[in-house]
Amino acid sequence: MTVEKYTPNQTTTLSGPADVLRSQQSDTAMTDHQSPRIGFVSLGCPKNLVDSERILTQLRTEGYDVVPTYNDADLVIVNTCGFIDAAVEESLDTIGEALKENGRVIVTGCLGIKDDEIREVHPNVLAVTGPHAYEEVVNQVHTHLPKPAHNPFADLVPDHGIKLTPRHFAYLKISEGCNHRCTFCIIPSMRGDLVSRPVGEILDEAKRLKAGGVNELLVISQDTSAYGVDVKHQTGFWDGMPVKTHLKQLCQKLGGMDMWVRLHYVYPYPHVDDLIPLMNEGKILPYLDIPLQHANKRILRLMKRPGSADRTLERIRKWREICPELIIRSTFIVGFPGETEEEFEELLTFIREARLDRVGCFMYSPVEGAKANELADPVPEEIKQARHQRFMEIQESISAQKLQERIGKEYLIVIDSVDAEGATGRTFADAPEVDGIVHLNGVYDVKPGQRVWAEIIHADNHDTWAVPVEDELEEEADSAHSAVME
């Protein structure tokens, strides 16, 4: 969807990891039921999903089986989210369900930093570990479930590891933690300060993913723009050549791997301007996920966020001059403590003028431990809801207008799924799971990951409909310019 809000239960379920592994049996042979069996639930954001993939990769490498039901599991791991109250509630409910249905549960993830809070509600959990504590989670599994007799010929794990996404796209996490102290956020207290991965390690992972069938990389972190700041952008090496630990240099290398490269969670630092020419040249996708959060300068200061409406609008104008095909996704918070009607109206004026392509809108919600809880003049719930509705109505109108402008144009569509109604896919302008989709009704002779040129013939507020214009399917990833109308 173009405009969304947090909805519980939009997460990986217990059956998800096992189903994904079994769908990839040609790459990853499943163990028989003589091996210890793990149930796995992954909650929360894509960054948490990457953590789940790493844990599962290690467990599968050691020969543990991953099963889709509580009854079949010898032990259940719940990778939790703890960012906002609704996510905490969902995590605690999931832990409770796992305890009720299975009884043997290890908890990890962001909520894991609140060991006492978890054990107060669920005292019978076997162990609690924090976020990105991969070795600790695996060690706890060893403690409570015997390590299998590993057979490297039966328990094959692909070079790119276990993935919980479809084969043709993958999340590539480039750093952990965050140096910002936004007053509405507690991520640094959960995941710590910024720690950038070595650039060569990231590029090696990207190369393995490419070899494993991935043709779209979604680059993620808590603060993607800050990549390398913690190591002062030191020079690393890859394939014997020097490469700076810097987002631009990383994107240049990723852009040479013949895959779609999509950037998420990009803070509006000045050097983001240097990425736009790469998008215009087709090195990476002309798609920028940049969480702006608000437009009013005073509210941004209260949030401890950079920027102002005038400067941001000017930068967006320059970006579009350099790269006219640029798609911008952003998120905003309405009803932040102290937000006046005039300041909210300034935000509405900003989104009318910015005409962003994809926007998420969230009502401010107090988070335990966040500094914003101490701010004066909380906005009443009914006003927050009314502002959220007004915001969404305006943005949905902008989204509908922008999608109408696509009608009659041809795009390269990556196929994500095929069902009884036909195929569904995405253009370069659509990130998986958060943006709109393209419906190709009646088209069945395609497979996930394949690409086909199609003409947009209809659009609503969120999605589009298209018909193929070529018989030949595009098997290889094309450049960003190939992804839009020729």
Tab-separated table of C-alpha atoms in Angstrom:
chain	number	residue	atom	x	y	z
A	1	MET	CA	0.000	0.000	0.000
A	2	THR	CA	1.056	3.578	-0.548
A	3	VAL	CA	-0.142	4.780	2.846
A	4	GLU	CA	0.003	2.424	5.755
A	5	LYS	CA	0.008	2.189	9.522
A	6	TYR	CA	1.373	-0.462	11.853
A	7	THR	CA	-0.826	-3.545	11.821
A	8	PRO	CA	-0.044	-6.425	14.189
A	9	ASN	CA	0.321	-9.960	12.823
A	10	GLN	CA	1.819	-8.842	9.490
A	11	THR	CA	4.806	-11.025	10.363
A	12	THR	CA	6.494	-14.289	9.580
A	13	THR	CA	4.421	-17.071	11.175
A	14	LEU	CA	5.619	-20.329	12.711
A	15	SER	CA	5.054	-22.130	9.400
A	16	GLY	CA	6.833	-19.462	7.360
A	17	PRO	CA	10.496	-20.449	7.826
A	18	ALA	CA	9.812	-24.169	7.371
A	19	ASP	CA	7.676	-23.548	4.290
A	20	VAL	CA	10.362	-21.355	2.741
A	21	LEU	CA	13.037	-23.972	3.402
A	22	ARG	CA	10.952	-26.739	1.892
A	23	SER	CA	10.208	-24.605	-1.172
A	24	GLN	CA	13.980	-24.323	-1.645
A	25	GLN	CA	14.694	-28.041	-1.316
A	26	SER	CA	16.687	-28.035	-4.530
A	27	ASP	CA	19.101	-25.699	-2.751
A	28	THR	CA	18.707	-26.870	0.824
A	29	ALA	CA	17.988	-30.505	1.586
A	30	MET	CA	15.841	-30.942	4.687
A	31	THR	CA	16.966	-33.293	7.438
A	32	ASP	CA	14.852	-36.247	8.469
A	33	HIS	CA	12.967	-36.319	11.729
A	34	GLN	CA	15.796	-38.055	13.577
A	35	SER	CA	17.389	-34.613	13.847
A	36	PRO	CA	16.365	-32.193	16.625
A	37	ARG	CA	13.503	-30.024	15.397
A	38	ILE	CA	13.182	-26.253	15.775
A	39	GLY	CA	10.061	-24.128	15.440
A	40	PHE	CA	10.827	-20.525	14.533
A	41	VAL	CA	8.702	-17.357	14.623
A	42	SER	CA	10.127	-14.089	13.256
A	43	LEU	CA	8.326	-10.855	14.158
A	44	GLY	CA	8.907	-7.245	13.164
A	45	CYS	CA	10.847	-5.432	10.488
A	46	PRO	CA	13.144	-6.558	7.642
A	47	LYS	CA	16.172	-5.930	9.859
A	48	ASN	CA	14.803	-8.506	12.294
A	49	LEU	CA	14.138	-10.854	9.378
A	50	VAL	CA	17.830	-10.734	8.456
A	51	ASP	CA	18.694	-11.670	12.058
A	52	SER	CA	16.319	-14.638	11.771
A	53	GLU	CA	17.985	-15.713	8.529
A	54	ARG	CA	21.405	-15.695	10.189
A	55	ILE	CA	20.215	-17.739	13.162
A	56	LEU	CA	18.467	-20.254	10.918
A	57	THR	CA	21.513	-20.505	8.650
A	58	GLN	CA	23.692	-21.508	11.604
A	59	LEU	CA	21.135	-23.976	12.968
A	60	ARG	CA	20.617	-25.597	9.560
A	61	THR	CA	24.386	-25.752	9.048
A	62	GLU	CA	24.610	-27.706	12.293
A	63	GLY	CA	21.906	-30.107	11.112
A	64	TYR	CA	18.827	-28.948	13.043
A	65	ASP	CA	15.526	-29.383	11.226
A	66	VAL	CA	13.016	-26.506	10.996
A	67	VAL	CA	9.357	-27.523	11.305
A	68	PRO	CA	6.055	-25.666	10.692
A	69	THR	CA	3.994	-26.661	13.752
A	70	TYR	CA	4.326	-26.439	17.511
A	71	ASN	CA	3.554	-30.141	17.958
A	72	ASP	CA	6.415	-31.204	15.690
A	73	ALA	CA	8.991	-28.942	17.345
A	74	ASP	CA	11.311	-29.990	20.141
A	75	LEU	CA	11.874	-26.306	20.919
A	76	VAL	CA	10.544	-22.959	19.643
A	77	ILE	CA	12.529	-19.752	19.063
A	78	VAL	CA	10.605	-16.449	18.998
A	79	ASN	CA	12.501	-13.505	17.466
A	80	THR	CA	10.662	-10.537	18.960
A	81	CYS	CA	10.034	-6.904	18.087
A	82	GLY	CA	9.842	-4.265	20.813
A	83	PHE	CA	9.775	-0.953	18.968
A	84	ILE	CA	6.275	0.240	19.881
A	85	ASP	CA	3.660	-0.908	22.376
A	86	ALA	CA	1.637	-2.808	19.779
A	87	ALA	CA	4.760	-4.745	18.738
A	88	VAL	CA	5.596	-5.530	22.387
A	89	GLU	CA	2.061	-6.811	22.936
A	90	GLU	CA	2.254	-8.983	19.827
A	91	SER	CA	5.630	-10.382	20.909
A	92	LEU	CA	4.389	-11.237	24.402
A	93	ASP	CA	1.235	-12.840	22.963
A	94	THR	CA	3.336	-14.925	20.564
A	95	ILE	CA	5.627	-16.081	23.375
A	96	GLY	CA	2.545	-17.057	25.378
A	97	GLU	CA	1.083	-18.997	22.461
A	98	ALA	CA	4.359	-20.851	21.929
A	99	LEU	CA	4.560	-21.743	25.627
A	100	LYS	CA	0.971	-22.966	25.646
A	101	GLU	CA	1.301	-25.047	22.499
A	102	ASN	CA	4.854	-26.327	22.963
A	103	GLY	CA	6.215	-25.385	26.393
A	104	ARG	CA	9.889	-25.022	25.440
A	105	VAL	CA	10.643	-21.489	24.237
A	106	ILE	CA	13.774	-19.391	23.684
A	107	VAL	CA	13.202	-15.647	23.243
A	108	THR	CA	15.506	-13.376	21.253
A	109	GLY	CA	15.308	-10.051	19.404
A	110	CYS	CA	14.653	-6.450	20.411
A	111	LEU	CA	12.302	-7.234	23.287
A	112	GLY	CA	14.999	-9.523	24.664
A	113	ILE	CA	16.717	-6.554	26.318
A	114	LYS	CA	13.751	-6.482	28.726
A	115	ASP	CA	14.454	-9.858	30.329
A	116	ASP	CA	12.619	-8.976	33.551
A	117	GLU	CA	9.522	-7.762	31.681
A	118	ILE	CA	9.357	-10.960	29.644
A	119	ARG	CA	9.873	-13.244	32.650
A	120	GLU	CA	7.298	-11.334	34.682
A	121	VAL	CA	4.674	-12.310	32.107
A	122	HIS	CA	6.193	-15.624	31.024
A	123	PRO	CA	8.466	-16.991	33.793
A	124	ASN	CA	8.813	-20.406	32.131
A	125	VAL	CA	10.766	-19.367	29.033
A	126	LEU	CA	14.003	-21.347	28.723
A	127	ALA	CA	16.231	-18.371	27.887
A	128	VAL	CA	16.140	-14.727	26.805
A	129	THR	CA	18.743	-13.087	24.556
A	130	GLY	CA	18.924	-9.636	23.004
A	131	PRO	CA	18.935	-8.449	19.378
A	132	HIS	CA	21.543	-9.697	16.858
A	133	ALA	CA	22.889	-12.111	19.507
A	134	TYR	CA	23.348	-14.906	16.988
A	135	GLU	CA	25.950	-16.978	18.847
A	136	GLU	CA	24.134	-16.646	22.173
A	137	VAL	CA	20.867	-17.907	20.667
A	138	VAL	CA	22.608	-20.893	19.096
A	139	ASN	CA	24.430	-21.632	22.367
A	140	GLN	CA	21.100	-21.628	24.200
A	141	VAL	CA	19.739	-24.090	21.652
A	142	HIS	CA	22.766	-26.329	22.310
A	143	THR	CA	22.037	-26.118	26.054
A	144	HIS	CA	18.414	-27.184	25.750
A	145	LEU	CA	18.478	-29.380	22.641
A	146	PRO	CA	21.310	-31.801	21.807
A	147	LYS	CA	23.473	-30.857	18.853
A	148	PRO	CA	22.724	-33.225	15.954
A	149	ALA	CA	25.237	-35.565	14.423
A	150	HIS	CA	25.971	-33.382	11.427
A	151	ASN	CA	26.083	-34.952	7.975
A	152	PRO	CA	27.416	-32.322	5.554
A	153	PHE	CA	26.170	-34.320	2.573
A	154	ALA	CA	22.575	-34.605	3.848
A	155	ASP	CA	22.288	-31.214	5.554
A	156	LEU	CA	23.304	-28.928	2.717
A	157	VAL	CA	23.057	-25.167	3.225
A	158	PRO	CA	23.565	-22.899	0.202
A	159	ASP	CA	26.493	-20.489	0.118
A	160	HIS	CA	24.134	-17.523	0.556
A	161	GLY	CA	22.646	-19.031	3.736
A	162	ILE	CA	19.002	-19.470	4.693
A	163	LYS	CA	16.634	-16.824	3.315
A	164	LEU	CA	13.077	-16.123	4.448
A	165	THR	CA	12.244	-14.095	1.346
A	166	PRO	CA	11.412	-15.432	-2.123
A	167	ARG	CA	14.450	-16.566	-4.052
A	168	HIS	CA	14.614	-13.533	-6.361
A	169	PHE	CA	15.009	-10.781	-3.753
A	170	ALA	CA	16.882	-10.446	-0.472
A	171	TYR	CA	17.558	-7.950	2.291
A	172	LEU	CA	21.214	-6.930	2.623
A	173	LYS	CA	21.952	-5.475	6.056
A	174	ILE	CA	25.017	-3.211	5.999
A	175	SER	CA	25.220	-2.114	9.639
A	176	GLU	CA	23.780	-2.541	13.111
A	177	GLY	CA	22.662	0.089	15.602
A	178	CYS	CA	22.246	3.840	15.308
A	179	ASN	CA	24.037	6.963	16.558
A	180	HIS	CA	20.897	9.117	16.516
A	181	ARG	CA	18.844	9.773	19.614
A	182	CYS	CA	15.433	10.551	18.122
A	183	THR	CA	13.129	11.240	21.031
A	184	PHE	CA	10.382	8.916	19.804
A	185	CYS	CA	12.731	5.932	19.270
A	186	ILE	CA	14.430	3.412	21.565
A	187	ILE	CA	16.348	1.466	18.903
A	188	PRO	CA	19.809	2.586	20.174
A	189	SER	CA	18.962	1.270	23.636
A	190	MET	CA	18.053	-2.065	22.034
A	191	ARG	CA	20.675	-2.413	19.318
A	192	GLY	CA	23.403	-0.032	20.431
A	193	ASP	CA	25.384	2.538	18.476
A	194	LEU	CA	26.277	2.245	14.806
A	195	VAL	CA	28.525	-0.685	13.850
A	196	SER	CA	29.227	-0.886	10.121
A	197	ARG	CA	29.955	-4.227	8.475
A	198	PRO	CA	33.260	-4.474	6.549
A	199	VAL	CA	32.621	-3.441	2.964
A	200	GLY	CA	34.287	-6.562	1.576
A	201	GLU	CA	32.057	-8.777	3.712
A	202	ILE	CA	28.936	-7.029	2.390
A	203	LEU	CA	30.049	-7.323	-1.221
A	204	ASP	CA	30.927	-10.999	-0.745
A	205	GLU	CA	27.420	-11.613	0.615
A	206	ALA	CA	25.879	-9.760	-2.321
A	207	LYS	CA	27.914	-11.898	-4.729
A	208	ARG	CA	26.744	-15.104	-3.016
A	209	LEU	CA	23.128	-13.927	-3.126
A	210	LYS	CA	23.475	-13.198	-6.837
A	211	ALA	CA	24.857	-16.704	-7.423
A	212	GLY	CA	21.908	-18.096	-5.447
A	213	GLY	CA	19.327	-16.565	-7.787
A	214	VAL	CA	18.741	-13.138	-6.214
A	215	ASN	CA	18.261	-10.306	-8.710
A	216	GLU	CA	17.040	-7.579	-6.339
A	217	LEU	CA	18.891	-6.375	-3.243
A	218	LEU	CA	17.111	-4.306	-0.606
A	219	VAL	CA	19.854	-2.478	1.297
A	220	ILE	CA	18.811	-1.943	4.923
A	221	SER	CA	20.125	-0.845	8.317
A	222	GLN	CA	18.934	1.391	11.121
A	223	ASP	CA	20.591	4.352	9.380
A	224	THR	CA	21.781	3.459	5.889
A	225	SER	CA	23.255	6.908	5.170
A	226	ALA	CA	25.607	6.630	8.157
A	227	TYR	CA	27.345	3.547	6.800
A	228	GLY	CA	31.056	3.815	7.594
A	229	VAL	CA	30.836	6.829	9.936
A	230	ASP	CA	31.922	4.717	12.928
A	231	VAL	CA	35.143	3.634	11.162
A	232	LYS	CA	35.743	7.070	9.590
A	233	HIS	CA	35.052	5.622	6.137
A	234	GLN	CA	38.233	3.584	6.253
A	235	THR	CA	39.402	1.858	3.093
A	236	GLY	CA	38.621	-1.838	2.843
A	237	PHE	CA	39.343	-4.322	0.079
A	238	TRP	CA	37.268	-6.488	-2.199
A	239	ASP	CA	38.542	-8.654	-5.051
A	240	GLY	CA	41.977	-7.208	-4.358
A	241	MET	CA	40.854	-3.624	-4.967
A	242	PRO	CA	40.485	-0.798	-2.411
A	243	VAL	CA	36.912	0.222	-1.564
A	244	LYS	CA	35.946	2.889	0.970
A	245	THR	CA	33.538	2.019	3.755
A	246	HIS	CA	31.088	4.588	2.427
A	247	LEU	CA	27.559	4.314	1.035
A	248	LYS	CA	28.391	5.836	-2.346
A	249	GLN	CA	31.334	3.520	-2.986
A	250	LEU	CA	29.312	0.544	-1.758
A	251	CYS	CA	26.474	1.431	-4.134
A	252	GLN	CA	28.902	1.795	-7.032
A	253	LYS	CA	30.163	-1.751	-6.456
A	254	LEU	CA	26.698	-3.214	-5.894
A	255	GLY	CA	25.530	-1.425	-9.026
A	256	GLY	CA	28.047	-3.382	-11.069
A	257	MET	CA	26.604	-6.767	-10.092
A	258	ASP	CA	23.690	-6.715	-12.568
A	259	MET	CA	20.957	-6.656	-9.917
A	260	TRP	CA	18.306	-4.164	-8.875
A	261	VAL	CA	19.699	-2.310	-5.835
A	262	ARG	CA	17.104	-0.545	-3.688
A	263	LEU	CA	17.974	1.729	-0.737
A	264	HIS	CA	15.876	1.821	2.436
A	265	TYR	CA	16.028	3.876	5.660
A	266	VAL	CA	18.227	6.632	4.220
A	267	TYR	CA	18.593	9.673	6.499
A	268	PRO	CA	18.724	12.985	4.580
A	269	TYR	CA	22.435	13.683	5.077
A	270	PRO	CA	24.112	16.011	2.527
A	271	HIS	CA	25.997	13.154	0.847
A	272	VAL	CA	22.682	11.544	-0.136
A	273	ASP	CA	22.790	14.086	-2.997
A	274	ASP	CA	25.751	12.126	-4.413
A	275	LEU	CA	23.598	9.007	-4.820
A	276	ILE	CA	21.113	10.616	-7.208
A	277	PRO	CA	23.495	10.651	-10.226
A	278	LEU	CA	24.105	6.924	-9.644
A	279	MET	CA	20.358	6.415	-9.915
A	280	ASN	CA	20.155	8.484	-13.070
A	281	GLU	CA	23.018	6.467	-14.591
A	282	GLY	CA	21.228	3.201	-13.872
A	283	LYS	CA	23.771	1.975	-11.311
A	284	ILE	CA	21.119	1.586	-8.615
A	285	LEU	CA	17.334	1.903	-8.730
A	286	PRO	CA	15.917	5.450	-8.773
A	287	TYR	CA	14.151	4.722	-5.501
A	288	LEU	CA	14.849	6.469	-2.204
A	289	ASP	CA	13.266	5.466	1.106
A	290	ILE	CA	13.972	8.494	3.288
A	291	PRO	CA	12.095	8.843	6.630
A	292	LEU	CA	11.402	12.570	6.987
A	293	GLN	CA	8.948	12.232	9.944
A	294	HIS	CA	7.661	15.844	9.837
A	295	ALA	CA	7.990	19.191	8.061
A	296	ASN	CA	7.729	21.741	10.858
A	297	LYS	CA	11.116	22.886	12.172
A	298	ARG	CA	10.046	23.070	15.832
A	299	ILE	CA	8.551	19.575	15.815
A	300	LEU	CA	11.657	18.216	14.111
A	301	ARG	CA	13.797	19.782	16.826
A	302	LEU	CA	11.594	18.152	19.483
A	303	MET	CA	12.085	14.854	17.642
A	304	LYS	CA	15.859	15.546	17.422
A	305	ARG	CA	15.593	15.133	13.668
A	306	PRO	CA	17.382	17.161	10.976
A	307	GLY	CA	15.812	19.244	8.234
A	308	SER	CA	13.095	21.760	7.494
A	309	ALA	CA	10.320	21.912	4.908
A	310	ASP	CA	11.904	24.578	2.686
A	311	ARG	CA	15.324	22.906	2.503
A	312	THR	CA	13.814	19.474	1.958
A	313	LEU	CA	11.556	20.696	-0.846
A	314	GLU	CA	14.539	22.348	-2.536
A	315	ARG	CA	16.575	19.158	-2.322
A	316	ILE	CA	13.719	17.074	-3.712
A	317	ARG	CA	13.381	19.524	-6.606
A	318	LYS	CA	17.101	19.197	-7.400
A	319	TRP	CA	16.990	15.419	-7.094
A	320	ARG	CA	14.143	15.259	-9.612
A	321	GLU	CA	15.988	17.574	-11.970
A	322	ILE	CA	18.963	15.204	-11.915
A	323	CYS	CA	16.878	12.017	-12.004
A	324	PRO	CA	13.328	12.634	-13.292
A	325	GLU	CA	12.363	8.979	-12.744
A	326	LEU	CA	13.147	9.152	-9.013
A	327	ILE	CA	10.607	7.494	-6.688
A	328	ILE	CA	10.594	8.786	-3.100
A	329	ARG	CA	9.114	6.853	-0.181
A	330	SER	CA	8.882	8.419	3.274
A	331	THR	CA	7.257	8.076	6.674
A	332	PHE	CA	5.696	10.730	8.905
A	333	ILE	CA	4.390	10.953	12.465
A	334	VAL	CA	1.241	12.933	13.251
A	335	GLY	CA	0.099	13.904	16.727
A	336	PHE	CA	3.601	14.235	18.158
A	337	PRO	CA	3.517	15.818	21.654
A	338	GLY	CA	2.978	19.561	21.363
A	339	GLU	CA	2.021	19.487	17.667
A	340	THR	CA	-0.363	22.386	17.033
A	341	GLU	CA	-2.998	22.618	14.343
A	342	GLU	CA	-0.849	25.176	12.494
A	343	GLU	CA	2.179	22.851	12.592
A	344	PHE	CA	0.082	19.971	11.320
A	345	GLU	CA	-1.224	22.165	8.507
A	346	GLU	CA	2.397	22.921	7.606
A	347	LEU	CA	2.945	19.171	7.247
A	348	LEU	CA	-0.097	18.887	4.972
A	349	THR	CA	1.194	21.768	2.856
A	350	PHE	CA	4.537	19.997	2.589
A	351	ILE	CA	3.112	16.711	1.320
A	352	ARG	CA	0.947	18.570	-1.211
A	353	GLU	CA	4.028	20.349	-2.553
A	354	ALA	CA	6.468	17.430	-2.302
A	355	ARG	CA	4.110	14.976	-4.038
A	356	LEU	CA	5.947	11.976	-2.663
A	357	ASP	CA	5.251	8.662	-4.348
A	358	ARG	CA	4.927	6.389	-1.304
A	359	VAL	CA	4.105	7.550	2.203
A	360	GLY	CA	3.555	5.825	5.515
A	361	CYS	CA	1.722	7.763	8.206
A	362	PHE	CA	1.809	6.824	11.876
A	363	MET	CA	-0.015	8.307	14.831
A	364	TYR	CA	2.430	9.079	17.634
A	365	SER	CA	2.403	6.310	20.206
A	366	PRO	CA	4.297	6.514	23.532
A	367	VAL	CA	7.074	3.950	23.756
A	368	GLU	CA	8.444	2.929	27.135
A	369	GLY	CA	11.851	4.514	27.582
A	370	ALA	CA	11.458	7.143	24.821
A	371	LYS	CA	12.371	10.741	25.689
A	372	ALA	CA	9.297	12.064	23.873
A	373	ASN	CA	7.160	10.701	26.699
A	374	GLU	CA	8.469	13.545	28.863
A	375	LEU	CA	7.362	16.295	26.453
A	376	ALA	CA	4.507	18.596	27.408
A	377	ASP	CA	1.113	18.950	25.730
A	378	PRO	CA	0.324	15.423	24.504
A	379	VAL	CA	-2.135	15.459	21.632
A	380	PRO	CA	-5.526	13.879	22.507
A	381	GLU	CA	-6.205	10.558	20.841
A	382	GLU	CA	-9.248	11.774	18.909
A	383	ILE	CA	-7.226	14.644	17.415
A	384	LYS	CA	-4.414	12.268	16.451
A	385	GLN	CA	-6.914	10.017	14.705
A	386	ALA	CA	-8.516	12.943	12.866
A	387	ARG	CA	-5.133	14.239	11.715
A	388	HIS	CA	-4.100	10.771	10.572
A	389	GLN	CA	-7.264	10.486	8.496
A	390	ARG	CA	-6.791	13.942	6.934
A	391	PHE	CA	-3.172	13.155	6.113
A	392	MET	CA	-4.062	9.834	4.507
A	393	GLU	CA	-6.852	11.332	2.406
A	394	ILE	CA	-4.474	13.883	0.890
A	395	GLN	CA	-1.678	11.389	0.274
A	396	GLU	CA	-4.025	8.808	-1.228
A	397	SER	CA	-5.210	11.458	-3.686
A	398	ILE	CA	-1.575	12.182	-4.633
A	399	SER	CA	-0.861	8.469	-4.967
A	400	ALA	CA	-3.899	7.944	-7.177
A	401	GLN	CA	-2.859	10.836	-9.441
A	402	LYS	CA	0.690	9.512	-9.761
A	403	LEU	CA	-0.501	6.007	-10.590
A	404	GLN	CA	-2.915	7.388	-13.186
A	405	GLU	CA	0.096	8.982	-14.872
A	406	ARG	CA	1.538	5.505	-15.428
A	407	ILE	CA	-1.383	4.410	-17.618
A	408	GLY	CA	-0.240	3.869	-21.187
A	409	LYS	CA	3.438	3.544	-20.239
A	410	GLU	CA	5.521	0.383	-20.455
A	411	TYR	CA	7.523	-0.970	-17.535
A	412	LEU	CA	9.678	-3.980	-16.814
A	413	ILE	CA	7.744	-6.042	-14.261
A	414	VAL	CA	9.408	-8.485	-11.885
A	415	ILE	CA	7.024	-11.356	-11.169
A	416	ASP	CA	6.491	-12.119	-7.473
A	417	SER	CA	3.712	-14.718	-7.580
A	418	VAL	CA	1.250	-16.576	-9.811
A	419	ASP	CA	-2.179	-17.763	-8.654
A	420	ALA	CA	-5.592	-18.628	-10.086
A	421	GLU	CA	-6.190	-15.045	-11.260
A	422	GLY	CA	-2.806	-14.650	-12.928
A	423	ALA	CA	0.526	-13.094	-12.042
A	424	THR	CA	1.378	-10.217	-9.730
A	425	GLY	CA	4.596	-8.294	-9.741
A	426	ARG	CA	6.294	-4.943	-9.266
A	427	THR	CA	7.994	-2.204	-11.224
A	428	PHE	CA	11.259	-0.570	-10.161
A	429	ALA	CA	9.033	1.903	-8.275
A	430	ASP	CA	7.601	-0.738	-5.946
A	431	ALA	CA	9.457	-2.271	-3.019
A	432	PRO	CA	8.179	-5.690	-1.948
A	433	GLU	CA	5.619	-5.846	0.860
A	434	VAL	CA	5.419	-2.080	1.479
A	435	ASP	CA	4.451	-0.575	-1.883
A	436	GLY	CA	1.823	-1.318	-4.505
A	437	ILE	CA	1.729	-4.251	-6.912
A	438	VAL	CA	1.061	-4.758	-10.605
A	439	HIS	CA	-1.701	-7.231	-11.514
A	440	LEU	CA	-1.240	-9.229	-14.729
A	441	ASN	CA	-4.622	-10.943	-14.819
A	442	GLY	CA	-4.758	-14.062	-16.974
A	443	VAL	CA	-0.972	-14.297	-17.289
A	444	TYR	CA	0.211	-17.738	-16.141
A	445	ASP	CA	3.278	-18.637	-18.229
A	446	VAL	CA	5.703	-16.823	-15.928
A	447	LYS	CA	7.612	-17.708	-12.766
A	448	PRO	CA	8.608	-15.684	-9.690
A	449	GLY	CA	11.772	-13.769	-10.401
A	450	GLN	CA	11.207	-13.557	-14.142
A	451	ARG	CA	10.659	-10.198	-15.819
A	452	VAL	CA	8.291	-9.171	-18.553
A	453	TRP	CA	7.553	-5.878	-20.272
A	454	ALA	CA	3.973	-4.735	-19.721
A	455	GLU	CA	1.794	-1.721	-20.415
A	456	ILE	CA	-0.162	-0.196	-17.522
A	457	ILE	CA	-3.872	-0.108	-18.450
A	458	HIS	CA	-5.595	0.711	-15.130
A	459	ALA	CA	-4.802	2.051	-11.658
A	460	ASP	CA	-6.518	2.631	-8.327
A	461	ASN	CA	-5.195	4.429	-5.234
A	462	HIS	CA	-2.511	1.834	-4.545
A	463	ASP	CA	-2.054	-0.732	-7.326
A	464	THR	CA	-1.931	-0.957	-11.109
A	465	TRP	CA	-3.054	-3.445	-13.771
A	466	ALA	CA	-1.047	-4.257	-16.887
A	467	VAL	CA	-0.889	-6.441	-19.997
A	468	PRO	CA	2.314	-7.919	-21.444
A	469	VAL	CA	3.650	-6.191	-24.570
A	470	GLU	CA	6.358	-8.723	-25.416
A	471	ASP	CA	6.279	-12.503	-25.671
A	472	GLU	CA	9.898	-12.880	-24.651
A	473	LEU	CA	10.528	-12.898	-20.907
A	474	GLU	CA	13.466	-11.002	-19.524
A	475	GLU	CA	15.559	-13.522	-17.576
A	476	GLU	CA	18.352	-11.163	-16.563
A	477	ALA	CA	18.141	-8.038	-14.436
A	478	ASP	CA	18.153	-4.855	-16.486
A	479	SER	CA	19.410	-1.418	-15.598
A	480	ALA	CA	17.281	1.163	-13.845
A	481	HIS	CA	16.628	2.858	-17.181
A	482	SER	CA	15.352	-0.461	-18.544
A	483	ALA	CA	12.859	-0.508	-15.710
A	484	VAL	CA	10.917	2.465	-16.984
A	485	MET	CA	9.289	3.528	-20.200
A	486	GLU	CA	11.616	3.495	-23.190
